[in-house]
Amino acid sequence: MAIGETAVQDLAKESGQKRIVNDLSIQVATVNGSGSQSANTVLLRTIFQMGVPVSGKNLFPSNIAGLPTWYTIRANKNGYIARKKEIDFLIAMNPETAREDVLALAPGSAVLYDEPLNLNTLRQDLTFYPVLYDKLVASVTTDAKLRKLIKNMIYVGVAGQVLGLEVPEIEKAIGKQFAAKKKAAELNINAARVGYEYAASSLTKADPYYVQRMDANRGKIIIDGNSAAALGAMFGGVTVVTWYPITPSSSLCETLIDYLKEYRIGPDGKATFAVVQAEDELAAVGMVIGAGWAGARAMTATSGPGISLMAEFTGLAYYVEVPAVIWDIQRVGPSTGLPTRTSQGDILSNAYLSHGDTKHLLLIPASVSECFDFAIEAFELAERFQTPVFVMSDLDLGMNNWMSDPFEYPEKPISRGKVLSAEDVERLGGFSRYKDVDGDGIGYRTLPGTDHPQAAYFARGSGHNEKGQYSERPDDFERNMARIRKKFETAKQAVPKPVVEDAGNKVGILAYGTTHWAIVESRDQLREEYGVETDYLRVRAFPFTEEIEDFIRRHEVVFVVEQNRDAQMLNLLKIEFPAELSLKLRSIAHIHGLPIDARSVTDEIVGRLEVKPAPAGKAKAAGRAQEQR
Amino acid sequence: MAIGETAVQDLAKESGQKRIVNDLSIQVATVNGSGSQSANTVLLRTIFQMGVPVSGKNLFPSNIAGLPTWYTIRANKNGYIARKKEIDFLIAMNPETAREDVLALAPGSAVLYDEPLNLNTLRQDLTFYPVLYDKLVASVTTDAKLRKLIKNMIYVGVAGQVLGLEVPEIEKAIGKQFAAKKKAAELNINAARVGYEYAASSLTKADPYYVQRMDANRGKIIIDGNSAAALGAMFGGVTVVTWYPITPSSSLCETLIDYLKEYRIGPDGKATFAVVQAEDELAAVGMVIGAGWAGARAMTATSGPGISLMAEFTGLAYYVEVPAVIWDIQRVGPSTGLPTRTSQGDILSNAYLSHGDTKHLLLIPASVSECFDFAIEAFELAERFQTPVFVMSDLDLGMNNWMSDPFEYPEKPISRGKVLSAEDVERLGGFSRYKDVDGDGIGYRTLPGTDHPQAAYFARGSGHNEKGQYSERPDDFERNMARIRKKFETAKQAVPKPVVEDAGNKVGILAYGTTHWAIVESRDQLREEYGVETDYLRVRAFPFTEEIEDFIRRHEVVFVVEQNRDAQMLNLLKIEFPAELSLKLRSIAHIHGLPIDARSVTDEIVGRLEVKPAPAGKAKAAGRAQEQR
Amino acid sequence: MASTPTSQNPQKTNRIGLTVLEYKGGKTTLCAGCGHNAISERIIDAMYEMGIKPEQVIKPSGIGCSSKSPAYFMSRSHSFNGVHGRMPSLATGAVLANHKLIALGVSGDGDTASIGIGQFVHLMRRNLPILYIIEDNGVYGLTKGQFSATADIGSKLKTGVVNDLPAIDTCSLAIMLGATFVGRSFSGDKKQLLTMLKAAIAHKGTVMLDVISPCVTFNDHEGSTKSYKFMKDHDEPITDVNFVPAFEEIEADYEPGEVLDVTMHDGSRLKLRKLEDDYDPTNKAVALKRLAESKERDEILTGVFYVDTKAPNFIEMLNLTEAPLAILPESVVRPGREVLEKCMEELR
Amino acid sequence: MASTPTSQNPQKTNRIGLTVLEYKGGKTTLCAGCGHNAISERIIDAMYEMGIKPEQVIKPSGIGCSSKSPAYFMSRSHSFNGVHGRMPSLATGAVLANHKLIALGVSGDGDTASIGIGQFVHLMRRNLPILYIIEDNGVYGLTKGQFSATADIGSKLKTGVVNDLPAIDTCSLAIMLGATFVGRSFSGDKKQLLTMLKAAIAHKGTVMLDVISPCVTFNDHEGSTKSYKFMKDHDEPITDVNFVPAFEEIEADYEPGEVLDVTMHDGSRLKLRKLEDDYDPTNKAVALKRLAESKERDEILTGVFYVDTKAPNFIEMLNLTEAPLAILPESVVRPGREVLEKCMEELR
Ligand SMILES: Cc1ncc(C[n+]2csc(CCOP(=O)(O)OP(=O)(O)O)c2C)c(N)n1
Ligand SMILES: Cc1ncc(C[n+]2csc(CCOP(=O)(O)OP(=O)(O)O)c2C)c(N)n1
Ligand code: SF4
Ligand code: SF4
Ligand SMILES: [Mg+2]
Ligand SMILES: [Mg+2]
């Protein structure tokens, strides 16, 4: 590939203007079902292998084939991996949207396009790179069926050349992508090479964007949140998995099935797990509750519509006190809403899901490694507190690829919570299922099949006394409900604490889940562009722990940033904390289906704080600026 | 019956102590399925006919026959009809609970009991009236099947004599109760007479309780909330009713069916309504939404578990903007909970029912007349705002008998909201279903079957633009959701305003629904016993109107009284109003299944205000006392 | 431009003066070759040929590729794309509100047989006037090809996963539960499907048509029992379906006996030539037995399996007044003052 | 004191040394004479006679008078009185968690055929090892007597209301959908019900028993088709059921031919003497046809309608390991560090 490599140098030299290295966003505009996914993954992995921090987000439609899809890759030397609004490098493969896509670009961006589309006539302020796909494809294959796919790998080659991607890494990435299929790998490598050489020979570098080797990714992995959750569930000792397909949660269970089949078949060749594709979400959660009651570590995964269908059963598990783990990979509601877009719109409904007085534990991961950790923690909490636990992921986290340090093996041994054995029952001479023996609100339970005449209790969703016997007595009911609430208080000591960065500034930011990545970047923007120093707290669980209360107390104003319409987290905070704290909360809540970006947050915060850009980039004063309510 | 009448005088004379007139509570302790219900109704109606304010509450178990049931009747000259904790006059018919029932009485109470039970040996500080039921029954009938029933009517007679009920009124009440069945009426009148005369001849009045004719009930009616709601629905022009049986809502639909069959069969002998017993609540609400979409005034009635099952469909109606009326006759949750006990436990879950960002209209009746009015208003609001409307009744209101002024005929003509005819569509040359033409957030809709080529639109629970076309565009989604929220803002001008009694005091009380009746009495207790003057606001709807905000602002402290565990209304107020208002809110929230009583509220308020009983019954100062947080 | 090409001449008008283009829908977003698109075409043809006014048709559907298809035909009709598996209740409510409308319910095998089987069962019992179409491909297309409850035992996914649960036979179910017009067809059989649809439109009761509609993306491979190829090999018509609309004059008849001649509610006639002499489309027991046997013989029976034009439909059971409930005037739906006064008096 | 009187001698112990009293439950709160109580008695007898350890039994149920009944027998067994109509999913989860347990699912006709029909259908398909009993009275007892989906067409409520929807035949459904042991009995037929229960306990797959169980309070009057009297008049046994537990020696056989002798999974034997010679309890098609015909003839067939001891059950389909999943140790359910390292490596 010597030719190639010199070629890139040449191209590089030719470009006059200032180079922008390792700070760009690439967008591939295509249609779904065209098989561009593997090409895009190859681009992503190549940059990843070159040691440059990178993220990829797939913006796809809710159908199977033929509708516009956008895949954005962001490479950033500072490690910013949130969505960036501006596209620097467009690979326009979809004639239907090409015009709109090009017109939306900021001046100075580059466009790779299929020559016949004549996109170059649309604007003067962009760099255009025409590609004669048909001609190039023909040189690679004559097989009509393969044309579409080849075309995709050709743009990888062309972009590789123009941006300075290293050919061995491209080839390695392709090799990994087609690991199983050797012939396909060769064909694709060849296609990439053709594109690469075409660019070297026929294109002139005119845009400022370059990717150059760094060393930021040593040891790192790339994985999507759903796969991370699946891995976590397996290492968390899951034994019963039920599911009903729904975007964006399906891949969690599908991946989990693959892992379990590979690593959880016993020496007897038999499964140490049961996976059931249920008939719907009511059945899926019902099975989880039945299994949890009988002693399994059971989970299901779904999204908004499924959560709504689980409302009645969730109340049963809460009141009968049965462990259950429910993953909510949030998509945009209400109703069917935007099934293939991301949101944080189920926070409030899940916290109080079901009629009557209920309160549920929520875990809110922001990263793939937290998906792994919380998958394990969710089981621990569900069994310890004998109650449903919701893990609030979202489409952006669950279905997109993220870089991460490798996951850490769980050091804490599995704990099944307060479960009495036949011997225990014998020693105690019986037991009261719903008695607060330890003062933490958590009673002791037995599992069906426990071999002792006094081991059984009657689990029921109707009123019961401490022994689980049917009761309509007002005092029994009140005492029992108070005890259940006490469990929630106890849980404040057990759930993951928030992550806090507090340097004693006046302005605080509170966020959770995937919103985190925009906040990281936004805080730097606020500091560097406006001289506004901020502190930051990332909520990771409900019930809220005291650190959150303290953080709000310590700050003059706290911006609560979230991806929904009605400021659901802020509302939860208002409910759970004393009113004087609510005075300090300011909402930044939006929902449109695209992952939140840093710039929008920054603009809104400076707007509220009424600060002007800092000339020398430092206007500390602004941090104390009077803010708008 | 001359004998009887003199007899009562005699008995009256005999009793030495001070008479307590028209201020007592009677409790009939029996078992369900024993047919005592009609006897109790006769007692209730007799007092009612004597012009004395009265209320009856049935405390029944969640099974069909053989378990303890308590029916309490409260007669009070001041018109207090909330539950009263103390029982003054116990009619002990249930051997199983008799002991406990008697031991629970306050000194000075009276007990009517079956002699063989020897209850008189239990305590010295009560008045005991033994009755030889078997002997008396034998004198009335030899038919074994009737014995149980006769026994019940005998205690009516005995109690009537002892308390001074007027015999003609007893007979009239029996006549009404057995209107259809003449023979039964005679038999029962005879039984009552036997009891009455037995008391006259063999008992000596020794308790202070008397019922004496007043004139407080002129023109009044007695009805349960569910029947009132049924009447309202009929006059509201309901055309489609779907239901799935569930206590305590079943009687609403069953009564509605009777009314519709009687008054809504057209001249052609055909029904101007459709009632469907659905297979479950998902189907019940689905049918309501389908019917609402197609232009019917459709409703369903259910309770907690049904509400949870309706969560997904409710989100659909909210987002597609379809009118739907859902009655929630609240019982005690979570889960199956206490199906035959009352609560206000679904407020929060209904307000935000379903995943994603949703907010629903709630109407909260406190009286049977409001059940009637809101049944009509619910349809008006649902069609005007094209959204689901929940009417939050409860078991106490829905299933118990309440006195009321007669209902007023609806003067406002029925309005179907913004519906375009074929002519309108022609004139406008088409329309955009989800466009905010009038600035109130409410779009115009057409009904299926509208005879115009451009009348149709595509109703979908997935993302759509102003024309209702499928759209995943971020801007379309955001704009549409903002418009839907605007409807909610507009609704603040349309929903029933709160009922406010504000005399400029410092202490305010905020309550809703059936809690009202305890507040009325508690405020008098606070004034008379502690000299604490309070103002009062009764919430009747969500969204909250400005009057509520003003009321909270005007007061130093506002006690929010409700019948649930987690202070759901207070939480809603915290979410909806600025934080500085939340500072003033204090929660008084309890749930045990029994209707809330005034004394508990009074005690809790004085406790929080740290006030002492007022010697001369007036210590205005207390009103300003520093209160505990 | 018409979403879905039809076999009709675009100039020609039908008996109510509409061209076939006036029955078109939006451009399909389903995969090219998807069986659902072919069904949309046949629906357009049937409605056009029957001269049904589009404004008089409602198209409730659930969620799925199949349930999206109402967007791709008859844009002049009202559609309601509701929630997953609950089309039957939406449809029931809508038909009660306006029983003058022709309800065409579109669902998928997952939407109906998996999550939706409960509402399906109860709809069938009510004999609600509706044409209920299951666009049956044995998989969840929209969620990328998992098995649905109509997938046959032993059938294979592309991924190699084998289904070991017995399929739900929606036709047997419908017959057993009370549907009054039940049949199965194949999206690839233009003539049979079109004829059955036309007859179905004439029926005033619950019509349940299970239309095998291959998913070219996820279930059209070797090992699938819902593929085009499998249907070609195993399609076993049990009745040869012919239909004569009321507005056409009767053409030459068959020999009596070999043909069951059913007169539909609107006077049109359904003519079923039995392809097995001991088969009787008016006898539930026989139909159920034959369908059960077809499983052992792994043949896919098509045609009209059962028809009953006598059973009362839900509207008749409810004794609904002639005018649609949706548009009854206040004078009819709000009783007078005297009625309220009477009710009050009874409560005194 | 035993909730429910049984026909057993309270001193006598069974093969595992327990007296019948050790199978008792709490005092019933159902109406005196309720069919459900009789069923509870037969369950106690069957479990006692089969020598089943109460601790090895789980009793999931839904909501209703019937679903309450597990509180009135076998207090030493674990019960889960869940939500209305969803017993099947709770039971499925529990059986997967611990397949060693004997699952006795109790439901009512409303709980199963109305709100619960969806989960019922899918449970049957899976052939989950469970004994599913419908205590069938044709009404919603606990909510005071509205019709359920098993109420026969034309049957009358006390209030005079007539049901005009066809009944769902849960037995036909179960057979069609994949249940492997299906029958109907009557709470009043001690011998038949007891025998069927014992055989059912020996079966390792989905047993679906529809037990007619009159509601004396709301549906035992003239005009009801689920009353004691109606059953007396219309009960039509199709098979005479006999059962020989594995632990008893075989008694004298019938003439071969007239009796179908089925060896159950545990070696015990079910002997079905056909009361109609052309009936075959191993043939779905025949069973379905016969049940469909019984409707026309308004007879209520009882007995074992269908049995299949060969079909794999859900536990086998899932290839579950021997030990209950619920109690697998950490060493089995948490793969080692090397596995995680391997997974990480694949993601680099
Ligand atoms: C409550 C709910 N659960 C799950 C989903 C996800 N989902 C969408 S379509 C579908 C299955 C569709 O299958 P089918 O009805 O056969 O239609 P097809 O796509 O095969 O035509 C599922 C599970 C959903 N939208 N709602
Ligand atoms: C979701 C829900 N809807 C309705 C109810 C009210 N409910 C309780 S039992 C019951 C019907 C019980 O009928 P069935 O299953 O036949 O039992 P039976 O009482 O007749 O034995 C109903 C509708 C409920 N508990 N939960
Ligand atoms: S995925 Fe299958 S069902 Fe969906 S549109 Fe494509 S071919 Fe049709
Ligand atoms: S109501 Fe009917 S079903 Fe319920 S316990 Fe009484 S008799 Fe049995
Ligand atoms: Mg499908
Ligand atoms: Mg029943």
PDB file of C-alpha atoms in Angstrom, chain B residues 1 10 31 70 120 145 190 223 243 262 267 408 421 443 450 487 495 511 514 534 586 627:
ATOM      1  CA  MET B   1     -99.735   2.066  66.710  1.00  0.00           C
ATOM      2  CA  ASP B  10     -92.811   6.537  78.767  1.00  0.00           C
ATOM      3  CA  VAL B  31     -72.138 -10.255  58.522  1.00  0.00           C
ATOM      4  CA  TRP B  70     -70.378  -2.756  59.907  1.00  0.00           C
ATOM      5  CA  ASN B 120     -73.993  -7.306  79.265  1.00  0.00           C
ATOM      6  CA  LYS B 145     -85.794 -19.081  55.018  1.00  0.00           C
ATOM      7  CA  ASN B 190     -95.035  -6.555  61.117  1.00  0.00           C
ATOM      8  CA  ILE B 223     -78.474   8.739  46.539  1.00  0.00           C
ATOM      9  CA  TRP B 243     -66.940  -1.402  31.525  1.00  0.00           C
ATOM     10  CA  GLU B 262     -85.618   3.334  30.884  1.00  0.00           C
ATOM     11  CA  PRO B 267     -89.446   6.109  19.590  1.00  0.00           C
ATOM     12  CA  GLU B 408     -80.092  20.735  38.594  1.00  0.00           C
ATOM     13  CA  SER B 421     -68.397  19.274   8.946  1.00  0.00           C
ATOM     14  CA  GLY B 443     -56.792  21.750  16.700  1.00  0.00           C
ATOM     15  CA  THR B 450     -67.548  13.006   7.056  1.00  0.00           C
ATOM     16  CA  LYS B 487     -53.997  22.864  25.686  1.00  0.00           C
ATOM     17  CA  VAL B 495     -62.018  23.407  34.555  1.00  0.00           C
ATOM     18  CA  ALA B 511     -58.537  19.385  50.641  1.00  0.00           C
ATOM     19  CA  THR B 514     -64.736  13.241  50.225  1.00  0.00           C
ATOM     20  CA  THR B 534     -59.102  28.712  59.352  1.00  0.00           C
ATOM     21  CA  ARG B 586     -47.980  20.973  55.370  1.00  0.00           C
ATOM     22  CA  GLU B 627     -46.432  26.364  63.867  1.00  0.00           C
TER      23      GLU B 627
END
